[in-house]
Short mmCIF file of N, CA and C in Angstrom, two decimals:
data_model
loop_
_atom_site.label_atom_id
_atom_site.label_comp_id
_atom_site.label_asym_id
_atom_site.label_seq_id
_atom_site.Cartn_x
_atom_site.Cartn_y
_atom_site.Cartn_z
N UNK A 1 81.69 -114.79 -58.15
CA UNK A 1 80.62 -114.03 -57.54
C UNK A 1 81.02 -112.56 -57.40
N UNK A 2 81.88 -112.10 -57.06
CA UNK A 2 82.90 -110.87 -56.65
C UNK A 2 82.41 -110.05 -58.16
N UNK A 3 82.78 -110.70 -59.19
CA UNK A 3 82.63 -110.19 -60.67
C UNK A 3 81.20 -109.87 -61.02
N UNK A 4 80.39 -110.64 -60.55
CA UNK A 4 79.10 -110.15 -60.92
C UNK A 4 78.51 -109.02 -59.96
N UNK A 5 79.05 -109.47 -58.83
CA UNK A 5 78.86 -107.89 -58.04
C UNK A 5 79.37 -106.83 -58.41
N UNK A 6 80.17 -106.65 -59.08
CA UNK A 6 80.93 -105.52 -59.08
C UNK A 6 80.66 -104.70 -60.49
N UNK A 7 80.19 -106.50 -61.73
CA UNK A 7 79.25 -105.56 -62.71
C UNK A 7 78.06 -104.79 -62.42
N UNK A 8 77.37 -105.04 -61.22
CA UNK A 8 76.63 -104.77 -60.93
C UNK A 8 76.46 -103.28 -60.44
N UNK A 9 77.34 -103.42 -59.88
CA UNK A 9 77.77 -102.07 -58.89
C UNK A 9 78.12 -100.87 -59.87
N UNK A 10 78.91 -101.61 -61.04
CA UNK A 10 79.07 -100.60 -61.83
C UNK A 10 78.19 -99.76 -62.79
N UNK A 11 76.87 -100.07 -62.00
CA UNK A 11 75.74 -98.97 -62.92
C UNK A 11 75.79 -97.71 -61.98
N UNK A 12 76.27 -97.87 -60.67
CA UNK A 12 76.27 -96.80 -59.54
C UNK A 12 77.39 -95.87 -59.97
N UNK A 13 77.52 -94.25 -60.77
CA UNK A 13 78.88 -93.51 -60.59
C UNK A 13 79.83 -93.55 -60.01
N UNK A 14 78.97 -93.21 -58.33
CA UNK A 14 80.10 -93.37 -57.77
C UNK A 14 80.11 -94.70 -56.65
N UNK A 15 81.41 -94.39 -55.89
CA UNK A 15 81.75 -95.91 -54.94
C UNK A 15 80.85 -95.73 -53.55
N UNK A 16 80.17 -94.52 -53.18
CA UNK A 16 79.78 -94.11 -51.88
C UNK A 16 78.46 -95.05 -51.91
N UNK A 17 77.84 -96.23 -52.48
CA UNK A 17 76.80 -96.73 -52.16
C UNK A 17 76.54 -97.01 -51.18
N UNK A 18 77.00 -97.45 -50.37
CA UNK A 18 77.15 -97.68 -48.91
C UNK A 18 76.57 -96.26 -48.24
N UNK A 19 77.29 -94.96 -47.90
CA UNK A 19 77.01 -94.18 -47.04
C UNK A 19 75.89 -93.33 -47.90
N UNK A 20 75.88 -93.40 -48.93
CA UNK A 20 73.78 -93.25 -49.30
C UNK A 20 72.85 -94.10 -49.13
N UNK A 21 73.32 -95.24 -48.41
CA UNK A 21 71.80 -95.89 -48.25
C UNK A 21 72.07 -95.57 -46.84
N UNK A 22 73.15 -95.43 -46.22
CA UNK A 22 73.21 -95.11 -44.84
C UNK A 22 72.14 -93.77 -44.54
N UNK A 23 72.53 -92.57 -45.54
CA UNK A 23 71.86 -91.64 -45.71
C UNK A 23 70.57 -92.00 -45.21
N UNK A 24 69.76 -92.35 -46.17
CA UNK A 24 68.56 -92.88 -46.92
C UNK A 24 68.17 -93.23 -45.47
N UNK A 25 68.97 -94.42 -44.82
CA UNK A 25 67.68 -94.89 -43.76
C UNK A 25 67.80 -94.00 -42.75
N UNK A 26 68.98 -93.35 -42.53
CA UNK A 26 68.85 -92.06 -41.19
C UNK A 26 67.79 -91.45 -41.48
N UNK A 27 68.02 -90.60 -42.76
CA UNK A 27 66.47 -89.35 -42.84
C UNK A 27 65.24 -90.28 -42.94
N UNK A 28 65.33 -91.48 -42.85
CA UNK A 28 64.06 -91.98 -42.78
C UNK A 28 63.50 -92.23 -41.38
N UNK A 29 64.71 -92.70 -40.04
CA UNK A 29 64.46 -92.84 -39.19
C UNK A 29 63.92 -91.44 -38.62
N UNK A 30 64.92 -90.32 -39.07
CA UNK A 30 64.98 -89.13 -38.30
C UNK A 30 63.53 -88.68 -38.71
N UNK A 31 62.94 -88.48 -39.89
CA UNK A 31 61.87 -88.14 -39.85
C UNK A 31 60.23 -88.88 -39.37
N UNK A 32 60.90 -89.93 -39.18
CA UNK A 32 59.64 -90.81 -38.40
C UNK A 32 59.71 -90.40 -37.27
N UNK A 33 60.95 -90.32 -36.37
CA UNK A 33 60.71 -89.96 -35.08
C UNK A 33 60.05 -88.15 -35.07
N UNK A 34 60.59 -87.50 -35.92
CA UNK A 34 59.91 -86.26 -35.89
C UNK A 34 58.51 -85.90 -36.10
N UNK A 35 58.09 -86.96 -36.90
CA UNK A 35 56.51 -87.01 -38.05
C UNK A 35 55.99 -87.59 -36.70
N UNK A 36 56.27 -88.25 -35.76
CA UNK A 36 55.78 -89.15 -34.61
C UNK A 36 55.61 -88.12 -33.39
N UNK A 37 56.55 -87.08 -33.16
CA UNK A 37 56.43 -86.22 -32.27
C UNK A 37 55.62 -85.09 -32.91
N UNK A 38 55.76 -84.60 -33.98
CA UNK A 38 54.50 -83.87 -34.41
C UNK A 38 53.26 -84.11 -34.64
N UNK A 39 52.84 -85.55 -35.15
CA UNK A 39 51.37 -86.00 -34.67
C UNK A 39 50.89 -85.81 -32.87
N UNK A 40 51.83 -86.44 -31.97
CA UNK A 40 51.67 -86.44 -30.73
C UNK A 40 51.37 -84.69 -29.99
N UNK A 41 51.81 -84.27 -30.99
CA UNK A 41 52.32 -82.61 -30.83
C UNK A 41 52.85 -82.37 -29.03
N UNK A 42 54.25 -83.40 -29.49
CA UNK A 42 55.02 -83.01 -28.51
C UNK A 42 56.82 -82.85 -28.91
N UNK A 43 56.55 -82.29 -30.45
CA UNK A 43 57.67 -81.79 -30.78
C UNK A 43 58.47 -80.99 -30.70
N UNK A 44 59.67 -80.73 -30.16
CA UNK A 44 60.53 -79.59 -29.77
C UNK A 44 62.02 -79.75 -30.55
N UNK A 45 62.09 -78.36 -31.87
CA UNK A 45 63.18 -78.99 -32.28
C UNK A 45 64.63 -78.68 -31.40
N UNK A 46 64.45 -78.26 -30.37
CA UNK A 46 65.54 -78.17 -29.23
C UNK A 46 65.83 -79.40 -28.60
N UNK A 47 64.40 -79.94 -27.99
CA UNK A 47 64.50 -81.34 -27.28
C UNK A 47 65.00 -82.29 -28.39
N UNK A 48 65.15 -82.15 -29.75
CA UNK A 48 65.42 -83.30 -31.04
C UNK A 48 66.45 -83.16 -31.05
N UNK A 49 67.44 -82.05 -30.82
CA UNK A 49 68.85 -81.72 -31.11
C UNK A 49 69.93 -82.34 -30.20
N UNK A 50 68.97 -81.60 -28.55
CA UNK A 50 69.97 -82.30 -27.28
C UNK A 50 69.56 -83.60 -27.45
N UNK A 51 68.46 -84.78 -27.45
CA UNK A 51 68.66 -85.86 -28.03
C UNK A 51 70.05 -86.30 -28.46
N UNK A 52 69.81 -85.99 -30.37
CA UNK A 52 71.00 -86.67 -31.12
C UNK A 52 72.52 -86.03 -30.42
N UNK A 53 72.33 -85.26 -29.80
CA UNK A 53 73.93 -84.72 -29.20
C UNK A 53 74.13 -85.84 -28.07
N UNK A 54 73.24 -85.79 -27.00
CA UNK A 54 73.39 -87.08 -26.06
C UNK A 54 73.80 -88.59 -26.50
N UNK A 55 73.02 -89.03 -27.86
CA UNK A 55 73.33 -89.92 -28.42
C UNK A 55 74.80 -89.97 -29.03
N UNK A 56 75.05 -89.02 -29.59
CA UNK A 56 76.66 -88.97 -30.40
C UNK A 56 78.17 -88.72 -29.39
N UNK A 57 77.26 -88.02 -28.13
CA UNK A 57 78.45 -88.05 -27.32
C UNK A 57 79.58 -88.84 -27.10
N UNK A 58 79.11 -89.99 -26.48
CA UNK A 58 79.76 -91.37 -26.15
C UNK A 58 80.68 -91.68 -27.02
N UNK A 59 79.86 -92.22 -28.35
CA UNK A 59 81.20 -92.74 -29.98
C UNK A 59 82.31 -91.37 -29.56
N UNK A 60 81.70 -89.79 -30.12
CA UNK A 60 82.55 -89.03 -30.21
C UNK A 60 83.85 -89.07 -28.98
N UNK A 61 83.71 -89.40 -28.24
CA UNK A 61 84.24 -88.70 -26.78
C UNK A 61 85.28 -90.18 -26.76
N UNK A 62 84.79 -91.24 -27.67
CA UNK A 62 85.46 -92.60 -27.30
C UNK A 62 86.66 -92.14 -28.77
N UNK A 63 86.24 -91.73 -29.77
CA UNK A 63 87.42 -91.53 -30.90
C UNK A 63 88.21 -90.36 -30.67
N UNK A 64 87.75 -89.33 -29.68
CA UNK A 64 88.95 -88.04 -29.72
C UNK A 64 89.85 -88.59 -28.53
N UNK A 65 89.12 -89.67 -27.41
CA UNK A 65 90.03 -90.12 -26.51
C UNK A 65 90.92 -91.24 -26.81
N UNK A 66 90.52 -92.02 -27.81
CA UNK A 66 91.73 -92.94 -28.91
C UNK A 66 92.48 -92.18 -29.43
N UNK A 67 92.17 -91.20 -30.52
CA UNK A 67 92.99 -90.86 -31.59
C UNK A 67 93.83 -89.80 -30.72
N UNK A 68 93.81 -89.08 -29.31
CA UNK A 68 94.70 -88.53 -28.43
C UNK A 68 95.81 -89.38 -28.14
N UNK A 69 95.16 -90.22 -27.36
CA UNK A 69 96.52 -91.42 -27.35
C UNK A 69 97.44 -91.97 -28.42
N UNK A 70 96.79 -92.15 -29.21
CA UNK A 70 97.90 -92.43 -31.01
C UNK A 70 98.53 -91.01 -30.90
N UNK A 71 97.85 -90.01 -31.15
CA UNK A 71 98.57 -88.62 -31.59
C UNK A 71 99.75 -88.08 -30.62
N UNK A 72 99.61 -88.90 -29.05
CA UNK A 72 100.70 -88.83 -28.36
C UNK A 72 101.31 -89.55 -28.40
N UNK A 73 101.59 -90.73 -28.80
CA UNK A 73 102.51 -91.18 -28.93
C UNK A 73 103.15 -90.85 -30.65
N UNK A 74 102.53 -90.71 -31.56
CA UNK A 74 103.27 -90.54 -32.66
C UNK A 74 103.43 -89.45 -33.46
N UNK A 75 102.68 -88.16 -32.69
CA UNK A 75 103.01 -87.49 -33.59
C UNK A 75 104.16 -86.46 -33.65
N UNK A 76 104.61 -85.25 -33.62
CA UNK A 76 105.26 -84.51 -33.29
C UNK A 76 104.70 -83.60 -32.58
N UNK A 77 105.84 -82.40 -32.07
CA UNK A 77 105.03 -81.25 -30.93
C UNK A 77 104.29 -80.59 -32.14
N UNK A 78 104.64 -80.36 -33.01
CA UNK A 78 103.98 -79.36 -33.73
C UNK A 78 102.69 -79.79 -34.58
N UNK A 79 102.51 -80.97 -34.76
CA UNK A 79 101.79 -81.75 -35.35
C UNK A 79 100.29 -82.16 -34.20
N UNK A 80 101.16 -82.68 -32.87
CA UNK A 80 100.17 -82.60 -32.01
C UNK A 80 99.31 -81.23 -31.39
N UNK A 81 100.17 -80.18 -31.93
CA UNK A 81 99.39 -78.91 -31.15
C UNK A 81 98.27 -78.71 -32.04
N UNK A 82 98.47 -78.58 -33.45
CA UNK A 82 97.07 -78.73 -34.50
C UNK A 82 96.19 -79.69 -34.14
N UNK A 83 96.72 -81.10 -33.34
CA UNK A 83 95.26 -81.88 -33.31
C UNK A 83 95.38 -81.55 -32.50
N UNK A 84 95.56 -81.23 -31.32
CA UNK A 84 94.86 -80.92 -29.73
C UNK A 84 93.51 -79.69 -29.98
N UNK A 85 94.15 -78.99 -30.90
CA UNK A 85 93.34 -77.67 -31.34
C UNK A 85 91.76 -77.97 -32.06
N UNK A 86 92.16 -78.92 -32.97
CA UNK A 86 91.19 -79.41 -33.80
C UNK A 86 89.98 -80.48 -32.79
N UNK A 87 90.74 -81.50 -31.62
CA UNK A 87 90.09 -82.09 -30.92
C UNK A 87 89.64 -81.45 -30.04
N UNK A 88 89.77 -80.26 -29.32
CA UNK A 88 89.13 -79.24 -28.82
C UNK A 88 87.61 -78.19 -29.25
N UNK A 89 87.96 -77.84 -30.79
CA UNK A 89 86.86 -77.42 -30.92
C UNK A 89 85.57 -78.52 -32.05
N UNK A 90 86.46 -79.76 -31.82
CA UNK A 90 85.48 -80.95 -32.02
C UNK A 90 84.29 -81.09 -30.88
N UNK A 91 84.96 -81.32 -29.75
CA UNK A 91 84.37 -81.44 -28.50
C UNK A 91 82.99 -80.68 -28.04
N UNK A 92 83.43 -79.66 -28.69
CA UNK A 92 82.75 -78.11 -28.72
C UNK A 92 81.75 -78.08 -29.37
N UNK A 93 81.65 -78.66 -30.66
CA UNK A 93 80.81 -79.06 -31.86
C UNK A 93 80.99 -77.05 -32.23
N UNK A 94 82.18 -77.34 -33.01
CA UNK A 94 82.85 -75.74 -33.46
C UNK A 94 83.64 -76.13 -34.38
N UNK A 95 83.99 -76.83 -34.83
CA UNK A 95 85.34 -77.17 -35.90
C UNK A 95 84.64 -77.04 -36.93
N UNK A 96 83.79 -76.55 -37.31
CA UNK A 96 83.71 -76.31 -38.67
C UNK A 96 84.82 -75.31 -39.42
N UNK A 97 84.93 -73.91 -38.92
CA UNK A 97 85.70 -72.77 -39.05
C UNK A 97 87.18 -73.68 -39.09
N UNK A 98 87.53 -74.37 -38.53
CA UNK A 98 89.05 -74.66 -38.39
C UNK A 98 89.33 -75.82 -39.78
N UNK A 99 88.33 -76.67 -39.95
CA UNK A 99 88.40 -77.55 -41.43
C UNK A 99 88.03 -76.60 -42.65
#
């Protein structure tokens, strides 16, 4: 079975099939909820933003407070001062400039 999946798979270039259909149904969700607040015409793309930020908080705030604890225990001083830096202006929603 594995084999026929994988002939299968192999009409796709690349291996990311997975996080394009992930794609695919986000902008589908995201724009229903938007297409839904603009019929209602109670769309605000400010109120849409703090939304998905409220929503992402939690995961985010749960992986920079894991991957702190790994990074203290294993990494080095100098190694940990780059991620403290990097998990800082994560937090921030600013790390673009630093990647």
């Amino acid at each position: 079975m594995c084999i026929n999946i994988s002939r299968w798979l192999s009409f796709f270039p690349s291996g990311f099939i997975g996080v394009d259909i992930f794609f695919v149904i986000s902008g589908f969700l995201i724009t229903s909820i938007i297409n839904k607040s603009i019929i209602d015409s109670s769309f605000s793309l400010s109120d849409f933003y703090i939304r998905r930020l409220w929503r992402l908080q939690p995961a985010l705030l749960a992986v920079i407070i894991f991957t702190l604890v790994l990074a203290t225990i294993f990494y080095l001083p100098k190694d940990f001062i780059d991620y403290a830096k990097s998990a800082k202006y994560t937090t921030l929603f600013t790390s673009q400039p630093i990647f």
